[in-house]
Amino acid sequence: MDPKMLKELNKQIQEETYSSYIYLAMATDLEATGYKGLATWMHVQAREEKIHADIFLNYILERGDRAELLAIEKPPSSWLSPLEIFRTAYAHEQHITGRINHIVKVARDLNDNATLNMLQWFVEEQVEEEANASEAVQQLEIVGDDGRGKLMIDREMGTRVFAVPASAPYYPKPGQATGA
Ligand SMILES: [Fe+2]
Ligand SMILES: [Fe+2]
């Protein structure tokens, strides 16, 4: 594929891996501050982001190109509150949506229809990702300092279970473990 496209997709492996890493850091902080349910939710989120990274990697390989893994930055290790964590997560998802839209534009300019097709799944996925994070922010804002409310949210969000996302393109590769 065009080197410009390949560069963007490699960069996206890094972005999605960093997403996984920062959500793991958030899960760790939530765990340490007693929000076991929110920590579970974030662990599931981190695993999903790892799959997003794998999809970009698999896609590059499927096109017969060579993927390059870039350096992953150290994420913050603590936040002021669960609300701050989910605000950060929401802002991060908005950033990722911007990245996806940018890659779509590059693919369109290069008339790279295969990449455009693959990216459609991410366009839809980002709508859901932003909605999930923003809903959590809203709920945490509503309960504010009410401990009982926070425990209820913690319990409810802790019921989230990991599943390989439906109809994820280029995942898994034949013979590849799903991590499920
Ligand atoms: Fe992602
Ligand atoms: Fe995400």
PDB file of C-alpha atoms and ligand atoms in Angstrom:
ATOM      1  CA  MET A   1       0.000   0.000   0.000  1.00  0.00           C
ATOM      2  CA  ASP A   2       0.997   3.622  -0.251  1.00  0.00           C
ATOM      3  CA  PRO A   3       3.765   4.445   2.297  1.00  0.00           C
ATOM      4  CA  LYS A   4       1.689   7.377   3.571  1.00  0.00           C
ATOM      5  CA  MET A   5      -1.206   5.015   4.373  1.00  0.00           C
ATOM      6  CA  LEU A   6       1.102   2.467   5.967  1.00  0.00           C
ATOM      7  CA  LYS A   7       2.563   5.174   8.204  1.00  0.00           C
ATOM      8  CA  GLU A   8      -0.907   6.188   9.425  1.00  0.00           C
ATOM      9  CA  LEU A   9      -1.898   2.578  10.154  1.00  0.00           C
ATOM     10  CA  ASN A  10       1.333   1.929  12.048  1.00  0.00           C
ATOM     11  CA  LYS A  11       0.676   5.076  14.048  1.00  0.00           C
ATOM     12  CA  GLN A  12      -2.825   3.782  14.816  1.00  0.00           C
ATOM     13  CA  ILE A  13      -1.406   0.520  16.236  1.00  0.00           C
ATOM     14  CA  GLN A  14       0.505   2.763  18.622  1.00  0.00           C
ATOM     15  CA  GLU A  15      -2.599   4.878  19.426  1.00  0.00           C
ATOM     16  CA  GLU A  16      -4.776   1.845  20.163  1.00  0.00           C
ATOM     17  CA  THR A  17      -2.042   0.187  22.211  1.00  0.00           C
ATOM     18  CA  TYR A  18      -1.636   3.380  24.217  1.00  0.00           C
ATOM     19  CA  SER A  19      -5.433   3.405  24.700  1.00  0.00           C
ATOM     20  CA  SER A  20      -5.202  -0.097  26.122  1.00  0.00           C
ATOM     21  CA  TYR A  21      -2.298   0.974  28.327  1.00  0.00           C
ATOM     22  CA  ILE A  22      -3.927   4.128  29.740  1.00  0.00           C
ATOM     23  CA  TYR A  23      -7.152   2.203  30.470  1.00  0.00           C
ATOM     24  CA  LEU A  24      -5.068  -0.412  32.265  1.00  0.00           C
ATOM     25  CA  ALA A  25      -3.530   2.422  34.313  1.00  0.00           C
ATOM     26  CA  MET A  26      -7.038   3.695  35.076  1.00  0.00           C
ATOM     27  CA  ALA A  27      -8.142   0.192  36.121  1.00  0.00           C
ATOM     28  CA  THR A  28      -5.130   0.002  38.416  1.00  0.00           C
ATOM     29  CA  ASP A  29      -5.933   3.352  40.032  1.00  0.00           C
ATOM     30  CA  LEU A  30      -9.632   2.436  40.426  1.00  0.00           C
ATOM     31  CA  GLU A  31      -8.633  -0.887  41.974  1.00  0.00           C
ATOM     32  CA  ALA A  32      -6.352   0.896  44.462  1.00  0.00           C
ATOM     33  CA  THR A  33      -9.062   3.366  45.489  1.00  0.00           C
ATOM     34  CA  GLY A  34     -11.725   0.718  46.081  1.00  0.00           C
ATOM     35  CA  TYR A  35     -13.797   1.022  42.918  1.00  0.00           C
ATOM     36  CA  LYS A  36     -13.603  -2.668  41.990  1.00  0.00           C
ATOM     37  CA  GLY A  37     -16.537  -2.513  39.579  1.00  0.00           C
ATOM     38  CA  LEU A  38     -15.209   0.478  37.653  1.00  0.00           C
ATOM     39  CA  ALA A  39     -11.817  -1.267  37.596  1.00  0.00           C
ATOM     40  CA  THR A  40     -13.437  -4.327  35.995  1.00  0.00           C
ATOM     41  CA  TRP A  41     -15.079  -2.074  33.393  1.00  0.00           C
ATOM     42  CA  MET A  42     -11.717  -0.493  32.582  1.00  0.00           C
ATOM     43  CA  HIS A  43      -9.988  -3.880  32.334  1.00  0.00           C
ATOM     44  CA  VAL A  44     -12.581  -4.932  29.743  1.00  0.00           C
ATOM     45  CA  GLN A  45     -12.031  -1.635  27.916  1.00  0.00           C
ATOM     46  CA  ALA A  46      -8.264  -2.207  27.903  1.00  0.00           C
ATOM     47  CA  ARG A  47      -8.727  -5.663  26.332  1.00  0.00           C
ATOM     48  CA  GLU A  48     -10.973  -4.238  23.632  1.00  0.00           C
ATOM     49  CA  GLU A  49      -8.349  -1.633  22.762  1.00  0.00           C
ATOM     50  CA  LYS A  50      -5.753  -4.384  22.433  1.00  0.00           C
ATOM     51  CA  ILE A  51      -8.041  -5.991  19.859  1.00  0.00           C
ATOM     52  CA  HIS A  52      -8.287  -2.682  17.987  1.00  0.00           C
ATOM     53  CA  ALA A  53      -4.484  -2.601  17.801  1.00  0.00           C
ATOM     54  CA  ASP A  54      -4.453  -6.230  16.585  1.00  0.00           C
ATOM     55  CA  ILE A  55      -6.954  -5.402  13.840  1.00  0.00           C
ATOM     56  CA  PHE A  56      -4.688  -2.685  12.426  1.00  0.00           C
ATOM     57  CA  LEU A  57      -1.691  -5.009  12.694  1.00  0.00           C
ATOM     58  CA  ASN A  58      -3.519  -7.899  10.989  1.00  0.00           C
ATOM     59  CA  TYR A  59      -4.783  -5.612   8.271  1.00  0.00           C
ATOM     60  CA  ILE A  60      -1.270  -4.418   7.430  1.00  0.00           C
ATOM     61  CA  LEU A  61      -0.093  -8.051   7.258  1.00  0.00           C
ATOM     62  CA  GLU A  62      -3.087  -9.041   5.129  1.00  0.00           C
ATOM     63  CA  ARG A  63      -2.107  -6.352   2.628  1.00  0.00           C
ATOM     64  CA  GLY A  64       1.343  -7.914   2.447  1.00  0.00           C
ATOM     65  CA  ASP A  65       3.075  -5.016   4.162  1.00  0.00           C
ATOM     66  CA  ARG A  66       5.400  -4.847   7.123  1.00  0.00           C
ATOM     67  CA  ALA A  67       4.093  -3.364  10.364  1.00  0.00           C
ATOM     68  CA  GLU A  68       6.351  -1.312  12.594  1.00  0.00           C
ATOM     69  CA  LEU A  69       5.729  -1.109  16.331  1.00  0.00           C
ATOM     70  CA  LEU A  70       6.409   2.351  17.750  1.00  0.00           C
ATOM     71  CA  ALA A  71       7.251   3.371  21.324  1.00  0.00           C
ATOM     72  CA  ILE A  72       4.433   3.514  23.884  1.00  0.00           C
ATOM     73  CA  GLU A  73       4.371   6.471  26.254  1.00  0.00           C
ATOM     74  CA  LYS A  74       4.029   6.046  30.030  1.00  0.00           C
ATOM     75  CA  PRO A  75       0.416   6.783  31.060  1.00  0.00           C
ATOM     76  CA  PRO A  76      -0.416   8.757  34.245  1.00  0.00           C
ATOM     77  CA  SER A  77      -0.657   6.500  37.300  1.00  0.00           C
ATOM     78  CA  SER A  78      -3.314   8.303  39.315  1.00  0.00           C
ATOM     79  CA  TRP A  79      -6.243  10.675  38.917  1.00  0.00           C
ATOM     80  CA  LEU A  80      -8.195  12.865  41.346  1.00  0.00           C
ATOM     81  CA  SER A  81     -11.418  10.831  41.230  1.00  0.00           C
ATOM     82  CA  PRO A  82     -13.409   8.313  39.182  1.00  0.00           C
ATOM     83  CA  LEU A  83     -15.104  11.306  37.544  1.00  0.00           C
ATOM     84  CA  GLU A  84     -11.709  12.653  36.421  1.00  0.00           C
ATOM     85  CA  ILE A  85     -10.847   9.199  35.077  1.00  0.00           C
ATOM     86  CA  PHE A  86     -13.956   8.984  32.934  1.00  0.00           C
ATOM     87  CA  ARG A  87     -13.618  12.593  31.784  1.00  0.00           C
ATOM     88  CA  THR A  88     -10.090  11.741  30.655  1.00  0.00           C
ATOM     89  CA  ALA A  89     -11.362   8.568  28.963  1.00  0.00           C
ATOM     90  CA  TYR A  90     -14.061  10.547  27.135  1.00  0.00           C
ATOM     91  CA  ALA A  91     -11.566  13.151  25.928  1.00  0.00           C
ATOM     92  CA  HIS A  92      -9.249  10.334  24.852  1.00  0.00           C
ATOM     93  CA  GLU A  93     -12.001   8.676  22.806  1.00  0.00           C
ATOM     94  CA  GLN A  94     -12.713  12.011  21.109  1.00  0.00           C
ATOM     95  CA  HIS A  95      -9.027  12.180  20.232  1.00  0.00           C
ATOM     96  CA  ILE A  96      -9.180   8.647  18.779  1.00  0.00           C
ATOM     97  CA  THR A  97     -12.262   9.559  16.740  1.00  0.00           C
ATOM     98  CA  GLY A  98     -10.246  12.458  15.308  1.00  0.00           C
ATOM     99  CA  ARG A  99      -7.454  10.036  14.418  1.00  0.00           C
ATOM    100  CA  ILE A 100      -9.880   7.652  12.666  1.00  0.00           C
ATOM    101  CA  ASN A 101     -11.410  10.545  10.709  1.00  0.00           C
ATOM    102  CA  HIS A 102      -7.931  11.670   9.706  1.00  0.00           C
ATOM    103  CA  ILE A 103      -7.011   8.179   8.457  1.00  0.00           C
ATOM    104  CA  VAL A 104     -10.304   8.006   6.540  1.00  0.00           C
ATOM    105  CA  LYS A 105      -9.341  11.256   4.816  1.00  0.00           C
ATOM    106  CA  VAL A 106      -5.890   9.945   3.883  1.00  0.00           C
ATOM    107  CA  ALA A 107      -7.423   6.704   2.530  1.00  0.00           C
ATOM    108  CA  ARG A 108      -9.958   8.713   0.529  1.00  0.00           C
ATOM    109  CA  ASP A 109      -7.261  10.973  -0.943  1.00  0.00           C
ATOM    110  CA  LEU A 110      -5.275   7.892  -1.987  1.00  0.00           C
ATOM    111  CA  ASN A 111      -8.400   6.149  -3.331  1.00  0.00           C
ATOM    112  CA  ASP A 112      -7.514   3.214  -1.037  1.00  0.00           C
ATOM    113  CA  ASN A 113     -10.925   1.545  -0.924  1.00  0.00           C
ATOM    114  CA  ALA A 114      -9.828  -1.555   0.992  1.00  0.00           C
ATOM    115  CA  THR A 115      -8.585   0.609   3.860  1.00  0.00           C
ATOM    116  CA  LEU A 116     -11.718   2.764   3.686  1.00  0.00           C
ATOM    117  CA  ASN A 117     -13.847  -0.386   4.075  1.00  0.00           C
ATOM    118  CA  MET A 118     -11.845  -1.616   7.047  1.00  0.00           C
ATOM    119  CA  LEU A 119     -12.093   1.807   8.699  1.00  0.00           C
ATOM    120  CA  GLN A 120     -15.895   1.853   8.548  1.00  0.00           C
ATOM    121  CA  TRP A 121     -16.018  -0.565  11.481  1.00  0.00           C
ATOM    122  CA  PHE A 122     -13.931   1.897  13.506  1.00  0.00           C
ATOM    123  CA  VAL A 123     -16.115   4.845  12.495  1.00  0.00           C
ATOM    124  CA  GLU A 124     -19.116   3.034  14.016  1.00  0.00           C
ATOM    125  CA  GLU A 125     -17.132   1.737  16.968  1.00  0.00           C
ATOM    126  CA  GLN A 126     -16.074   5.287  17.909  1.00  0.00           C
ATOM    127  CA  VAL A 127     -19.696   6.429  18.144  1.00  0.00           C
ATOM    128  CA  GLU A 128     -20.249   3.708  20.745  1.00  0.00           C
ATOM    129  CA  GLU A 129     -16.945   4.375  22.525  1.00  0.00           C
ATOM    130  CA  GLU A 130     -17.737   8.068  22.953  1.00  0.00           C
ATOM    131  CA  ALA A 131     -21.300   7.301  24.060  1.00  0.00           C
ATOM    132  CA  ASN A 132     -20.141   4.804  26.713  1.00  0.00           C
ATOM    133  CA  ALA A 133     -17.560   7.156  28.203  1.00  0.00           C
ATOM    134  CA  SER A 134     -19.829  10.173  28.121  1.00  0.00           C
ATOM    135  CA  GLU A 135     -22.659   8.232  29.790  1.00  0.00           C
ATOM    136  CA  ALA A 136     -20.322   7.225  32.617  1.00  0.00           C
ATOM    137  CA  VAL A 137     -19.265  10.885  33.042  1.00  0.00           C
ATOM    138  CA  GLN A 138     -22.916  11.977  33.218  1.00  0.00           C
ATOM    139  CA  GLN A 139     -23.817   9.354  35.805  1.00  0.00           C
ATOM    140  CA  LEU A 140     -20.831  10.188  37.992  1.00  0.00           C
ATOM    141  CA  GLU A 141     -21.691  13.896  37.720  1.00  0.00           C
ATOM    142  CA  ILE A 142     -25.263  13.182  38.811  1.00  0.00           C
ATOM    143  CA  VAL A 143     -24.239  11.306  41.971  1.00  0.00           C
ATOM    144  CA  GLY A 144     -21.478  13.799  42.816  1.00  0.00           C
ATOM    145  CA  ASP A 145     -20.260  13.197  46.365  1.00  0.00           C
ATOM    146  CA  ASP A 146     -23.030  10.768  47.256  1.00  0.00           C
ATOM    147  CA  GLY A 147     -21.189   7.640  48.374  1.00  0.00           C
ATOM    148  CA  ARG A 148     -24.204   5.406  48.018  1.00  0.00           C
ATOM    149  CA  GLY A 149     -24.738   6.568  44.433  1.00  0.00           C
ATOM    150  CA  LYS A 150     -21.096   5.980  43.588  1.00  0.00           C
ATOM    151  CA  LEU A 151     -21.300   2.443  44.991  1.00  0.00           C
ATOM    152  CA  MET A 152     -24.384   1.786  42.872  1.00  0.00           C
ATOM    153  CA  ILE A 153     -22.601   2.923  39.704  1.00  0.00           C
ATOM    154  CA  ASP A 154     -19.580   0.844  40.692  1.00  0.00           C
ATOM    155  CA  ARG A 155     -21.737  -2.246  41.102  1.00  0.00           C
ATOM    156  CA  GLU A 156     -23.603  -1.718  37.860  1.00  0.00           C
ATOM    157  CA  MET A 157     -20.562  -0.997  35.697  1.00  0.00           C
ATOM    158  CA  GLY A 158     -18.741  -3.955  37.268  1.00  0.00           C
ATOM    159  CA  THR A 159     -21.114  -6.358  35.502  1.00  0.00           C
ATOM    160  CA  ARG A 160     -19.445  -5.663  32.154  1.00  0.00           C
ATOM    161  CA  VAL A 161     -17.858  -8.786  30.649  1.00  0.00           C
ATOM    162  CA  PHE A 162     -15.270  -9.040  27.920  1.00  0.00           C
ATOM    163  CA  ALA A 163     -16.309 -10.399  24.544  1.00  0.00           C
ATOM    164  CA  VAL A 164     -14.543 -10.242  21.207  1.00  0.00           C
ATOM    165  CA  PRO A 165     -16.372  -7.399  19.429  1.00  0.00           C
ATOM    166  CA  ALA A 166     -18.988  -8.591  16.937  1.00  0.00           C
ATOM    167  CA  SER A 167     -17.971  -8.516  13.293  1.00  0.00           C
ATOM    168  CA  ALA A 168     -14.539  -7.059  14.022  1.00  0.00           C
ATOM    169  CA  PRO A 169     -12.708  -7.025  10.686  1.00  0.00           C
ATOM    170  CA  TYR A 170      -9.414  -8.928  10.298  1.00  0.00           C
ATOM    171  CA  TYR A 171      -9.794 -10.471  13.748  1.00  0.00           C
ATOM    172  CA  PRO A 172      -8.743 -13.023  14.629  1.00  0.00           C
ATOM    173  CA  LYS A 173      -6.328 -14.236  12.000  1.00  0.00           C
ATOM    174  CA  PRO A 174      -6.653 -17.989  11.307  1.00  0.00           C
ATOM    175  CA  GLY A 175      -4.971 -19.884  14.118  1.00  0.00           C
ATOM    176  CA  GLN A 176      -4.546 -16.762  16.249  1.00  0.00           C
ATOM    177  CA  ALA A 177      -5.698 -16.830  19.863  1.00  0.00           C
ATOM    178  CA  THR A 178      -8.606 -14.467  20.520  1.00  0.00           C
ATOM    179  CA  GLY A 179      -7.602 -13.671  24.068  1.00  0.00           C
ATOM    180  CA  ALA A 180     -11.167 -14.492  25.111  1.00  0.00           C
TER     181      ALA A 180
HETATM  182 FE    FE B   1      -9.923   1.769  20.059  1.00  0.00          FE
HETATM  183 FE    FE B   2     -11.677   3.181  22.458  1.00  0.00          FE
END
